[in-house]
């Protein structure tokens, strides 16, 4: 069963400079008990995707089409504010990027964790007991005393663990993790990833993991969705996408990963060009202006090409791996 | 926390001392001889000289200041020129009226300013926001004595809803509160505007914070997010602002007390200046200054109590 099934999702924002098409025909699924990574440069639509799922798009944002099926039932694009609120924090939880600012500075950690359980019908003592148990699970020392402390009394890594505890406390079906490790240093990053994996397996939830850090995605995720300028350009299992990338953008992106540089280079590789202006998307393939494999057919938008085994890339050449000659 | 309070108290002593020095030099520079004013035109030179000697006016200025300064800290603010009653007693009698007036002003400004600012921020760009924006500037721009006069004309004279003069029957709390409504409105109305603007601005800032986004992502009810998660942070600048506001309200209390013929420090000082009753002037101003400094200290401590981040930095 799929916990989340996104079909042909289109989202646009009305701005003073014109309509920005932030997401175009986005489709992918998050199967039960799997960790799906969404990777892409800044501005590729990752945040818009999260907000669309959560029903928290800015006032000028609009879902122009498509469906977001949650737990094979309700279409999140059609739910009202009250129905969406009932899901948030209970069935769908979120951990945000910035652990410093994600918790309220003037409310104690315990009180914040109890507030999240406001719909549970538990007594205050039960809420606090659950909060303490959750803090213990994320290895916050002296969990009972920690309930009475305020966010600024914890380190960045601890704050992020508290945020994870808060998100998983209600045992959601889906955890959305929005670059949860980006603000942490490298050792904390590894520890946090391991903790997330451990808790995910324990609770049995699915995770939608947003990151631009390829190493983290490769480490943690079962499936990968590669986004570029508001479109899904490639998706498949982590092994498929990382070992056999078929979309030129994915190929370039993997080449640019500093961790993949075999030898010292004076200058790290980059992808030439910029993300196109989303107010006037090019008619054809969105990556064509920056793609060195483009040819006449790219003037039309390529359909998703099925490479097999759930591996899909939105490129006419997806089934023809690039030759060594082309690369140089 | 204790360290901080002690440090702030030390600073308060310095501030009050400087205020005393300024006060003393100001009175010294005012033209007119207190002795001749006090004794009237028919007093002889010998009588005036005797009074001057008794008031210490014949001594060098620095001795006069030292006497004034050291006695003030002991609670001796001298005696009134005519009745010879201790100034502290005279000021103490009037002080509650003025404090009630300022407390009323704070109540108005908090009770109206915070909700208005909060609503304007939550419904940003709506008609409520625009009305609050225009009104807040308007009430800030109008001086409190103008508010006092118009409030008097409209609510007391034309509509006759509220009493025009006095502070109410002694001992009758209800009557005194009714008499407090218009004067305290005159004192506090401008601050309704200030506070509405400050709360609106800081509320808009807090609502953008990522922890508010987190709160929405956890499906918390809007009311809890707005009032507990956002407003409790957004009102912090208000408390500091009110500490300063008390000073301005104390000075607008002078006008309100004169317009509404209320007893109080303002009225006392006004009358004392007209009669060159300098010990009362300096005593009243000194007590007011001390209160202002004290209330500022209190405001900082309240911010500490409300904001755990500030509390732990004490």
Coordinates of C-alpha atoms in Angstrom, one line a residue:
Chain A
X1 CA 0.0 0.0 0.0
X2 CA 1.1 3.5 -0.7
X3 CA 1.0 5.9 2.2
X4 CA 1.3 8.8 -0.2
X5 CA 0.5 8.9 -3.9
X6 CA 1.0 12.1 -5.7
X7 CA -0.4 12.3 -9.3
X8 CA 0.3 15.0 -11.8
X9 CA 0.4 17.7 -9.1
X10 CA 0.6 21.3 -10.3
X11 CA 1.0 24.2 -8.0
X12 CA 1.4 27.9 -8.9
X13 CA 1.9 31.1 -7.1
X14 CA 0.4 34.4 -8.1
X15 CA 3.1 37.1 -7.6
X16 CA 3.3 40.7 -8.7
X17 CA 5.6 39.7 -11.5
X18 CA 3.4 37.0 -12.8
X19 CA 2.3 33.5 -12.2
X20 CA 5.1 31.2 -11.0
X21 CA 4.5 27.5 -11.8
X22 CA 6.3 26.0 -8.9
X23 CA 5.4 22.4 -9.4
X24 CA 4.5 20.9 -12.8
X25 CA 3.1 17.4 -13.2
X26 CA 4.8 16.0 -10.1
X27 CA 4.1 12.3 -9.6
X28 CA 5.6 9.8 -7.2
X29 CA 4.6 7.5 -4.4
X30 CA 5.8 6.9 -0.9
X31 CA 5.1 3.2 -0.2
X32 CA 4.4 1.9 3.3
X33 CA 7.5 1.7 5.6
X34 CA 9.8 3.1 3.0
X35 CA 12.0 6.1 3.1
X36 CA 11.8 8.2 0.0
X37 CA 14.3 10.9 -0.6
X38 CA 13.6 14.0 -2.7
X39 CA 16.7 15.7 -4.0
X40 CA 17.3 18.8 -6.0
X41 CA 18.9 22.2 -6.0
X42 CA 17.4 25.1 -4.0
X43 CA 14.4 26.5 -5.8
X44 CA 13.5 23.2 -7.3
X45 CA 10.1 23.1 -5.5
X46 CA 10.9 21.0 -2.5
X47 CA 9.4 23.4 0.0
X48 CA 6.4 23.9 -2.2
X49 CA 5.9 20.2 -2.3
X50 CA 5.9 19.9 1.5
X51 CA 3.5 22.8 1.9
X52 CA 1.2 21.4 -0.7
X53 CA 1.1 18.0 1.1
X54 CA 0.6 19.7 4.5
X55 CA -2.1 22.1 3.1
X56 CA 0.0 25.0 4.2
X57 CA 0.6 26.8 0.9
X58 CA 1.0 30.5 1.2
X59 CA -2.2 32.5 0.5
X60 CA -1.1 33.3 -3.1
X61 CA -0.4 29.6 -3.8
X62 CA -2.9 27.4 -5.6
X63 CA -3.1 23.7 -6.5
X64 CA -4.0 23.8 -10.3
X65 CA -4.5 20.1 -10.7
X66 CA -3.5 16.7 -9.7
X67 CA -4.2 14.6 -6.6
X68 CA -2.4 13.8 -3.4
X69 CA -3.8 10.6 -2.1
X70 CA -3.0 9.8 1.5
X71 CA -3.3 6.3 2.9
X72 CA -5.0 5.2 -0.3
X73 CA -8.1 7.2 0.7
X74 CA -8.5 10.9 1.0
X75 CA -7.2 13.4 -1.6
X76 CA -5.4 16.0 0.4
X77 CA -6.0 18.6 -2.3
X78 CA -9.7 18.4 -1.7
X79 CA -9.7 18.4 2.2
X80 CA -10.9 21.5 4.0
X81 CA -8.7 23.3 6.6
X82 CA -10.2 21.5 9.6
X83 CA -9.8 18.1 8.0
X84 CA -6.2 18.9 7.1
X85 CA -5.5 20.1 10.6
X86 CA -6.9 16.8 12.0
X87 CA -4.2 15.0 9.9
X88 CA -1.3 17.3 10.7
X89 CA 0.6 16.3 13.8
X90 CA -1.3 13.0 14.0
X91 CA -1.0 11.1 10.7
X92 CA 1.5 13.4 9.0
X93 CA 4.3 14.9 11.0
X94 CA 7.1 17.2 10.0
X95 CA 10.6 17.9 11.1
X96 CA 12.0 21.1 9.7
X97 CA 15.4 22.2 8.7
X98 CA 16.2 24.8 11.3
X99 CA 16.5 23.2 14.8
X100 CA 17.4 26.5 16.4
X101 CA 14.1 28.1 15.4
X102 CA 11.7 25.1 15.1
X103 CA 10.7 25.1 18.8
X104 CA 8.9 27.9 20.5
X105 CA 11.4 29.8 22.6
X106 CA 9.1 30.8 25.5
X107 CA 7.2 27.6 26.1
X108 CA 8.9 24.7 27.9
X109 CA 9.7 21.6 25.9
X110 CA 7.3 19.4 27.9
X111 CA 4.5 21.9 27.4
X112 CA 5.1 22.0 23.7
X113 CA 5.1 18.2 23.5
X114 CA 1.9 18.1 25.6
X115 CA 0.2 20.6 23.3
X116 CA 0.9 18.5 20.3
X117 CA -1.2 15.8 22.0
X118 CA -4.2 18.1 22.5
X119 CA -6.5 15.8 20.6
X120 CA -5.4 12.6 22.3
X121 CA -7.8 12.8 25.3
X122 CA -5.0 11.9 27.6
X123 CA -4.6 13.6 31.0
X124 CA -1.8 16.1 31.4
X125 CA 0.2 13.6 33.5
X126 CA -0.1 11.0 30.7
X127 CA 0.9 13.5 28.1
X128 CA 4.0 14.5 30.0
X129 CA 4.8 10.8 30.6
X130 CA 4.6 10.1 26.9
X131 CA 6.7 13.2 26.1
X132 CA 9.4 12.0 28.6
X133 CA 9.4 8.5 27.2
X134 CA 9.8 10.0 23.7
X135 CA 12.7 12.2 24.8
X136 CA 14.4 9.1 26.3
X137 CA 14.0 7.4 22.9
X138 CA 15.9 10.1 21.2
X139 CA 18.5 9.9 24.0
X140 CA 17.9 13.2 25.7
X141 CA 19.7 12.8 29.0
X142 CA 17.5 13.3 32.1
X143 CA 14.3 13.3 30.1
X144 CA 12.0 14.2 33.0
X145 CA 13.9 17.3 33.9
X146 CA 14.3 18.2 30.2
X147 CA 10.5 18.6 30.0
X148 CA 10.7 21.7 32.2
X149 CA 13.5 23.3 30.2
X150 CA 13.3 25.7 27.3
X151 CA 14.7 25.2 23.8
X152 CA 17.7 27.6 24.3
X153 CA 19.0 25.4 27.1
X154 CA 19.7 22.6 24.6
X155 CA 22.4 22.2 21.9
X156 CA 21.5 22.3 18.2
X157 CA 21.7 18.5 17.9
X158 CA 19.6 18.0 21.0
X159 CA 17.0 20.4 19.7
X160 CA 16.7 18.5 16.4
X161 CA 16.3 15.3 18.4
X162 CA 13.6 16.9 20.4
X163 CA 11.9 18.0 17.2
X164 CA 12.1 14.4 15.9
X165 CA 10.7 13.1 19.2
X166 CA 7.8 15.6 18.9
X167 CA 7.1 14.6 15.3
X168 CA 7.1 10.8 16.0
X169 CA 5.3 11.0 19.3
X170 CA 1.9 10.5 17.8
X171 CA 3.2 7.6 15.6
X172 CA 2.3 9.2 12.3
X173 CA 1.9 7.2 9.1
X174 CA 4.1 9.7 7.2
X175 CA 7.0 11.7 8.5
X176 CA 8.1 14.6 6.3
X177 CA 11.7 15.5 7.1
X178 CA 12.7 18.8 5.5
X179 CA 16.5 18.9 5.4
X180 CA 16.6 17.9 9.0
X181 CA 20.4 17.5 9.1
X182 CA 21.5 20.5 7.0
X183 CA 22.1 22.8 9.9
X184 CA 24.0 20.1 11.9
X185 CA 27.7 19.4 11.7
X186 CA 28.9 16.1 10.1
X187 CA 29.1 13.8 13.1
X188 CA 25.7 14.9 14.4
X189 CA 24.3 14.5 10.9
X190 CA 25.3 10.8 10.9
X191 CA 23.9 10.2 14.4
X192 CA 20.7 12.0 13.5
X193 CA 20.3 9.9 10.3
X194 CA 20.8 6.7 12.3
X195 CA 18.3 7.8 14.9
X196 CA 15.7 8.6 12.3
X197 CA 16.2 5.2 10.6
X198 CA 15.9 3.4 13.9
X199 CA 12.7 5.2 15.0
X200 CA 11.2 4.8 11.5
X201 CA 11.7 1.1 11.7
X202 CA 10.3 0.9 15.2
X203 CA 7.2 3.0 14.5
X204 CA 6.8 1.6 11.0
X205 CA 6.1 4.9 9.4
X206 CA 7.1 6.1 6.0
X207 CA 9.4 9.0 5.5
X208 CA 9.6 11.7 2.9
X209 CA 13.1 12.9 3.2
X210 CA 14.0 16.2 1.6
X211 CA 17.6 17.0 1.1
X212 CA 20.2 18.4 -1.3
X213 CA 22.8 16.2 0.4
X214 CA 23.3 13.3 -1.9
X215 CA 25.4 11.3 0.6
X216 CA 22.6 11.5 3.2
X217 CA 20.0 10.4 0.6
X218 CA 22.1 7.5 -0.5
X219 CA 22.7 6.5 3.2
X220 CA 19.1 6.7 4.4
X221 CA 16.6 6.4 1.5
X222 CA 15.1 3.4 -0.2
X223 CA 13.8 5.4 -3.1
X224 CA 14.9 8.6 -4.7
X225 CA 12.9 11.3 -6.5
X226 CA 15.1 13.9 -8.4
X227 CA 13.4 17.2 -8.9
X228 CA 14.5 20.0 -11.2
X229 CA 12.7 23.3 -11.5
X230 CA 9.4 22.0 -10.1
X231 CA 9.4 18.8 -12.1
X232 CA 10.3 15.2 -11.3
X233 CA 13.0 14.4 -13.8
X234 CA 13.9 10.9 -12.5
X235 CA 12.8 8.5 -9.9
X236 CA 13.5 5.0 -8.8
X237 CA 15.2 3.0 -6.1
X238 CA 18.3 4.6 -4.6
X239 CA 20.4 1.9 -6.3
X240 CA 18.9 2.6 -9.7
X241 CA 19.2 6.3 -9.5
X242 CA 22.7 6.5 -8.0
X243 CA 24.3 3.6 -10.0
X244 CA 22.5 4.1 -13.3
X245 CA 21.2 7.7 -13.6
X246 CA 19.4 8.1 -16.8
X247 CA 18.4 11.8 -16.8
X248 CA 21.2 14.2 -17.8
X249 CA 20.4 16.4 -14.8
X250 CA 20.8 13.5 -12.4
X251 CA 24.0 12.5 -14.1
X252 CA 25.4 16.1 -13.7
X253 CA 24.1 16.3 -10.2
X254 CA 26.0 13.1 -9.2
X255 CA 29.1 14.3 -10.9
X256 CA 29.0 17.5 -9.0
X257 CA 28.8 15.8 -5.6
X258 CA 32.1 16.6 -3.8
X259 CA 32.1 13.2 -2.2
X260 CA 32.4 11.6 -5.6
X261 CA 35.5 13.4 -6.7
X262 CA 38.1 10.7 -7.1
X263 CA 41.1 13.0 -7.0
X264 CA 41.9 16.5 -5.9
X265 CA 40.4 19.1 -8.2
X266 CA 41.2 22.8 -8.2
X267 CA 37.6 23.6 -9.0
X268 CA 34.6 21.5 -8.2
X269 CA 32.4 20.8 -11.2
X270 CA 29.1 22.7 -11.6
X271 CA 26.2 22.5 -14.0
X272 CA 26.5 25.4 -16.5
X273 CA 23.5 27.7 -16.7
X274 CA 20.7 28.5 -14.3
X275 CA 17.3 27.2 -13.3
X276 CA 14.9 28.6 -15.8
X277 CA 12.5 31.4 -14.9
X278 CA 9.4 29.5 -13.6
X279 CA 7.1 32.4 -14.7
X280 CA 7.6 31.4 -18.3
X281 CA 8.6 27.8 -18.5
X282 CA 10.2 26.7 -21.8
X283 CA 7.8 24.7 -23.9
X284 CA 10.0 21.6 -24.3
X285 CA 12.1 19.8 -21.8
X286 CA 12.7 21.9 -18.7
X287 CA 16.4 20.9 -18.6
X288 CA 17.1 21.4 -22.3
X289 CA 18.7 24.9 -22.0
X290 CA 21.4 23.4 -19.8
X291 CA 21.7 20.0 -21.3
X292 CA 24.5 19.0 -23.7
X293 CA 22.6 16.0 -25.0
X294 CA 19.7 18.1 -26.3
X295 CA 18.5 17.5 -29.8
X296 CA 15.5 18.6 -31.9
X297 CA 13.0 16.4 -30.1
X298 CA 13.7 18.3 -26.8
X299 CA 11.6 21.2 -28.1
X300 CA 8.7 19.1 -27.0
X301 CA 8.2 18.0 -23.4
X302 CA 9.4 14.5 -23.0
X303 CA 7.1 12.0 -21.4
X304 CA 8.2 9.8 -18.5
X305 CA 10.2 7.0 -19.9
X306 CA 10.0 3.7 -18.1
X307 CA 13.4 2.1 -17.8
X308 CA 12.0 -0.9 -15.9
X309 CA 11.7 -1.9 -12.3
X310 CA 10.0 1.4 -11.3
X311 CA 12.9 3.4 -12.6
X312 CA 11.5 6.4 -14.6
X313 CA 13.2 9.3 -16.2
X314 CA 11.7 12.2 -18.1
X315 CA 14.1 12.3 -21.0
X316 CA 13.9 11.1 -24.6
X317 CA 17.3 9.5 -24.3
X318 CA 16.6 7.8 -21.0
X319 CA 16.9 4.4 -22.6
X320 CA 20.2 5.2 -24.3
X321 CA 22.9 5.6 -21.7
X322 CA 25.3 8.3 -22.7
X323 CA 28.5 7.3 -24.4
X324 CA 31.9 8.2 -23.2
X325 CA 32.4 10.3 -26.3
X326 CA 29.4 12.5 -25.4
X327 CA 30.7 13.2 -22.0
X328 CA 33.8 14.9 -23.2
Chain B
X1 CA 18.8 37.0 38.7
X2 CA 19.7 38.5 42.1
X3 CA 23.0 39.8 40.6
X4 CA 21.0 41.5 37.9
X5 CA 18.5 43.0 40.3
X6 CA 21.3 44.4 42.5
X7 CA 23.1 45.9 39.5
X8 CA 19.9 47.5 38.3
X9 CA 19.2 48.9 41.8
X10 CA 22.7 50.4 41.9
X11 CA 22.0 52.0 38.5
X12 CA 18.7 53.3 39.8
X13 CA 20.5 55.1 42.7
X14 CA 22.8 56.8 40.2
X15 CA 19.8 57.9 38.0
X16 CA 17.9 59.3 40.9
X17 CA 21.0 61.1 42.1
X18 CA 21.5 62.7 38.7
X19 CA 17.8 63.7 38.7
X20 CA 18.3 65.3 42.1
X21 CA 21.2 67.4 40.9
X22 CA 19.3 68.5 37.8
X23 CA 16.3 69.3 39.9
X24 CA 18.2 71.3 42.4
X25 CA 20.0 73.4 39.8
X26 CA 16.7 74.1 38.1
X27 CA 15.1 75.4 41.2
X28 CA 18.1 77.4 42.0
X29 CA 18.0 79.1 38.6
X30 CA 14.3 80.0 38.7
X31 CA 14.0 83.7 39.2
X32 CA 12.2 85.0 42.3
X33 CA 13.0 84.8 46.0
X34 CA 11.0 82.1 47.8
X35 CA 11.1 83.9 51.1
X36 CA 9.5 87.1 49.7
X37 CA 6.9 85.1 47.8
X38 CA 6.1 83.1 50.9
X39 CA 5.9 86.1 53.2
X40 CA 4.0 88.4 50.9
X41 CA 4.6 92.1 50.0
X42 CA 4.3 93.4 53.5
X43 CA 7.2 91.4 55.0
X44 CA 10.2 93.2 56.3
X45 CA 13.7 92.5 55.2
X46 CA 14.5 91.1 58.7
X47 CA 11.6 88.6 58.4
X48 CA 12.7 87.5 54.9
X49 CA 16.3 87.1 56.1
X50 CA 15.1 85.0 59.0
X51 CA 13.1 82.7 56.8
X52 CA 16.0 82.4 54.3
X53 CA 18.2 81.4 57.1
X54 CA 15.7 78.8 58.3
X55 CA 15.3 77.4 54.8
X56 CA 19.1 77.3 54.4
X57 CA 19.0 79.7 51.4
X58 CA 21.8 81.8 52.9
X59 CA 24.3 79.0 52.6
X60 CA 26.7 78.3 49.7
X61 CA 25.0 76.4 46.8
X62 CA 27.0 73.2 47.3
X63 CA 26.1 73.1 51.0
X64 CA 22.5 73.6 50.1
X65 CA 22.7 70.7 47.6
X66 CA 24.4 68.4 50.0
X67 CA 21.7 69.1 52.7
X68 CA 19.0 68.5 50.1
X69 CA 20.7 65.3 48.8
X70 CA 21.6 63.7 52.1
X71 CA 18.3 64.5 53.7
X72 CA 16.3 63.2 50.7
X73 CA 17.8 59.8 51.0
X74 CA 16.7 59.7 54.6
X75 CA 13.2 60.4 53.5
X76 CA 13.3 64.0 54.7
X77 CA 12.2 66.2 51.7
X78 CA 11.9 69.3 53.9
X79 CA 8.7 71.1 54.9
X80 CA 6.2 73.1 53.1
X81 CA 6.9 76.8 53.2
X82 CA 3.6 77.9 54.7
X83 CA 2.0 75.1 56.6
X84 CA 5.4 73.6 57.6
X85 CA 4.0 70.1 57.0
X86 CA 6.6 67.5 55.9
X87 CA 6.8 67.4 52.1
X88 CA 6.9 63.6 52.1
X89 CA 3.5 63.6 53.8
X90 CA 2.0 66.1 51.4
X91 CA 3.4 64.2 48.4
X92 CA 2.3 60.9 49.9
X93 CA -1.3 62.2 50.2
X94 CA -1.4 63.0 46.5
X95 CA 0.6 60.2 45.2
X96 CA -2.1 57.5 45.2
X97 CA -4.4 59.6 42.9
X98 CA -1.6 60.0 40.3
X99 CA -0.6 56.4 40.5
X100 CA -4.2 55.4 40.0
X101 CA -4.4 57.7 37.0
X102 CA -1.2 56.2 35.5
X103 CA -2.4 52.6 36.3
X104 CA -5.7 53.5 34.5
X105 CA -3.7 54.8 31.5
X106 CA -1.7 51.6 31.4
X107 CA -4.9 49.6 31.6
X108 CA -6.4 51.4 28.7
X109 CA -3.3 51.1 26.6
X110 CA -2.8 47.4 27.3
X111 CA -6.5 46.4 27.1
X112 CA -7.0 48.2 23.8
X113 CA -3.6 48.3 22.3
X114 CA -2.6 44.7 22.5
X115 CA -5.8 43.2 21.0
X116 CA -5.9 45.9 18.3
X117 CA -2.3 45.3 17.3
X118 CA -2.8 41.5 17.4
X119 CA -5.9 41.6 15.2
X120 CA -4.3 43.9 12.8
X121 CA -1.3 41.6 12.4
X122 CA -3.4 38.4 12.1
X123 CA -5.7 40.0 9.5
X124 CA -2.9 41.9 7.8
X125 CA -4.2 44.0 4.9
X126 CA -7.8 43.7 5.9
X127 CA -10.0 46.7 6.8
X128 CA -9.3 46.1 10.5
X129 CA -5.6 46.4 9.8
X130 CA -6.1 49.7 7.9
X131 CA -8.4 51.2 10.5
X132 CA -6.0 50.3 13.3
X133 CA -3.1 51.8 11.2
X134 CA -4.8 55.1 10.7
X135 CA -6.3 55.4 14.2
X136 CA -3.1 54.5 16.0
X137 CA -1.2 57.3 14.2
X138 CA -4.1 59.7 15.0
X139 CA -4.2 59.0 18.7
X140 CA -0.4 59.2 19.0
X141 CA -0.5 62.6 17.2
X142 CA -3.1 64.2 19.5
X143 CA -1.7 65.6 22.7
X144 CA -3.2 64.3 25.9
X145 CA -4.6 67.6 27.1
X146 CA -6.6 67.9 23.9
X147 CA -8.0 64.4 24.5
X148 CA -8.8 65.4 28.1
X149 CA -10.7 68.5 27.0
X150 CA -12.7 66.7 24.3
X151 CA -13.4 63.7 26.5
X152 CA -14.7 66.1 29.1
X153 CA -16.8 68.0 26.6
X154 CA -18.3 64.9 25.0
X155 CA -18.8 62.4 27.7
X156 CA -19.2 64.7 30.8
X157 CA -20.8 67.8 29.4
X158 CA -22.8 66.8 26.3
X159 CA -23.7 63.2 27.0
X160 CA -23.4 63.5 30.8
X161 CA -22.4 59.8 31.1
X162 CA -19.5 60.4 33.3
X163 CA -18.5 62.9 36.0
X164 CA -16.5 65.9 34.9
X165 CA -14.4 66.8 37.9
X166 CA -12.9 65.4 41.1
X167 CA -11.7 62.0 42.1
X168 CA -14.9 60.6 43.6
X169 CA -16.1 60.2 47.2
X170 CA -13.3 59.0 49.5
X171 CA -13.8 55.4 50.5
X172 CA -16.2 54.7 47.7
X173 CA -14.2 52.6 45.3
X174 CA -16.9 52.4 42.6
X175 CA -17.3 56.1 42.5
X176 CA -13.6 56.7 42.4
X177 CA -13.3 54.3 39.5
X178 CA -16.1 56.1 37.6
X179 CA -14.2 59.3 38.1
X180 CA -11.0 57.7 36.9
X181 CA -12.4 56.6 33.5
X182 CA -12.1 59.9 31.5
X183 CA -8.8 61.2 33.0
X184 CA -7.1 57.8 32.6
X185 CA -8.3 57.6 29.0
X186 CA -6.8 61.0 28.3
X187 CA -3.5 59.8 29.8
X188 CA -3.5 56.4 28.1
X189 CA -5.1 57.0 24.7
X190 CA -1.9 57.9 22.9
X191 CA -0.3 54.8 24.3
X192 CA -3.1 52.7 22.8
X193 CA -1.7 53.8 19.5
X194 CA 1.9 53.1 20.3
X195 CA 1.2 49.7 21.7
X196 CA -1.1 48.7 18.9
X197 CA 1.7 49.6 16.4
X198 CA 4.5 47.8 18.4
X199 CA 2.4 44.7 18.9
X200 CA 1.4 44.6 15.3
X201 CA 5.0 44.9 14.1
X202 CA 6.4 42.4 16.4
X203 CA 3.4 40.0 15.9
X204 CA 4.0 40.1 12.1
X205 CA 7.7 39.2 12.8
X206 CA 6.9 36.4 15.1
X207 CA 4.2 34.9 12.8
X208 CA 7.0 34.5 10.2
X209 CA 9.2 32.6 12.6
X210 CA 9.9 29.0 11.8
X211 CA 8.5 27.7 15.2
X212 CA 5.1 29.1 14.2
X213 CA 5.3 27.2 10.9
X214 CA 6.2 24.1 13.1
X215 CA 3.1 24.8 15.2
X216 CA 0.9 24.9 12.2
X217 CA 2.5 21.7 10.8
X218 CA 1.6 20.0 14.0
X219 CA -2.0 20.9 13.5
X220 CA -2.3 23.0 16.6
X221 CA -5.5 25.1 16.8
X222 CA -5.2 28.7 15.4
X223 CA -6.1 30.3 18.7
X224 CA -3.4 28.4 20.6
X225 CA -0.9 29.4 18.0
X226 CA -1.8 33.0 17.8
X227 CA -2.3 33.8 21.5
X228 CA 0.0 31.4 23.3
X229 CA 2.8 30.7 20.7
X230 CA 3.0 34.0 19.0
X231 CA 1.4 36.8 21.1
X232 CA 3.3 35.8 24.2
X233 CA 6.5 36.6 22.3
X234 CA 5.1 39.6 20.5
X235 CA 4.1 41.4 23.7
X236 CA 7.6 41.4 25.2
X237 CA 8.7 44.7 23.5
X238 CA 5.5 46.2 24.9
X239 CA 6.5 45.6 28.5
X240 CA 9.8 47.5 27.9
X241 CA 7.9 50.2 26.0
X242 CA 5.4 50.6 28.9
X243 CA 8.3 51.1 31.3
X244 CA 9.2 54.2 29.3
X245 CA 5.5 55.0 28.8
X246 CA 5.0 55.4 32.5
X247 CA 7.3 58.4 32.5
X248 CA 5.3 60.1 29.7
X249 CA 2.0 59.2 31.4
X250 CA 3.2 60.8 34.6
X251 CA 3.8 64.1 32.7
X252 CA 0.5 63.9 30.9
X253 CA -1.2 63.2 34.3
X254 CA -0.4 66.9 35.1
X255 CA -2.7 68.1 32.3
X256 CA -5.4 65.5 33.1
X257 CA -5.4 66.5 36.8
X258 CA -5.7 70.2 35.9
X259 CA -8.4 69.7 33.3
X260 CA -10.5 67.3 35.5
X261 CA -9.6 69.2 38.7
X262 CA -8.4 66.0 40.3
X263 CA -6.0 65.9 43.2
X264 CA -2.6 64.4 42.4
X265 CA 1.1 65.0 42.0
X266 CA 0.5 67.0 38.8
X267 CA -1.9 69.4 40.4
X268 CA 0.3 69.6 43.5
X269 CA 3.4 70.6 41.5
X270 CA 1.4 73.0 39.3
X271 CA 0.1 74.8 42.4
X272 CA 3.4 74.7 44.1
X273 CA 5.2 76.3 41.2
X274 CA 2.7 79.1 41.1
X275 CA 3.3 79.8 44.8
X276 CA 7.1 79.2 44.7
X277 CA 6.6 76.3 47.1
X278 CA 10.0 74.8 46.1
X279 CA 10.3 72.1 48.7
X280 CA 7.0 70.6 47.4
X281 CA 8.1 71.0 43.8
X282 CA 11.4 69.2 44.3
X283 CA 9.9 66.6 46.6
X284 CA 7.1 65.7 44.2
X285 CA 9.4 65.6 41.2
X286 CA 11.8 63.5 43.2
X287 CA 9.2 60.9 44.3
X288 CA 7.9 60.8 40.7
X289 CA 11.4 60.2 39.3
X290 CA 12.0 57.4 41.9
X291 CA 8.8 55.8 40.8
X292 CA 9.6 56.0 37.2
X293 CA 13.0 54.4 37.8
X294 CA 11.4 51.7 39.9
X295 CA 8.8 50.9 37.3
X296 CA 11.4 50.6 34.6
X297 CA 13.2 48.1 36.8
X298 CA 10.0 46.3 37.3
X299 CA 9.4 46.2 33.5
X300 CA 12.8 44.6 32.9
X301 CA 12.1 42.0 35.6
X302 CA 8.7 41.3 34.1
X303 CA 10.3 40.7 30.7
X304 CA 12.7 38.3 32.5
X305 CA 9.7 36.5 34.0
X306 CA 8.0 36.2 30.7
X307 CA 11.0 35.3 28.5
X308 CA 13.1 32.3 29.6
X309 CA 15.9 33.4 27.3
X310 CA 16.3 36.7 29.1
X311 CA 15.8 35.0 32.5
X312 CA 18.8 32.7 32.0
X313 CA 21.0 35.6 30.8
X314 CA 20.5 37.5 34.1

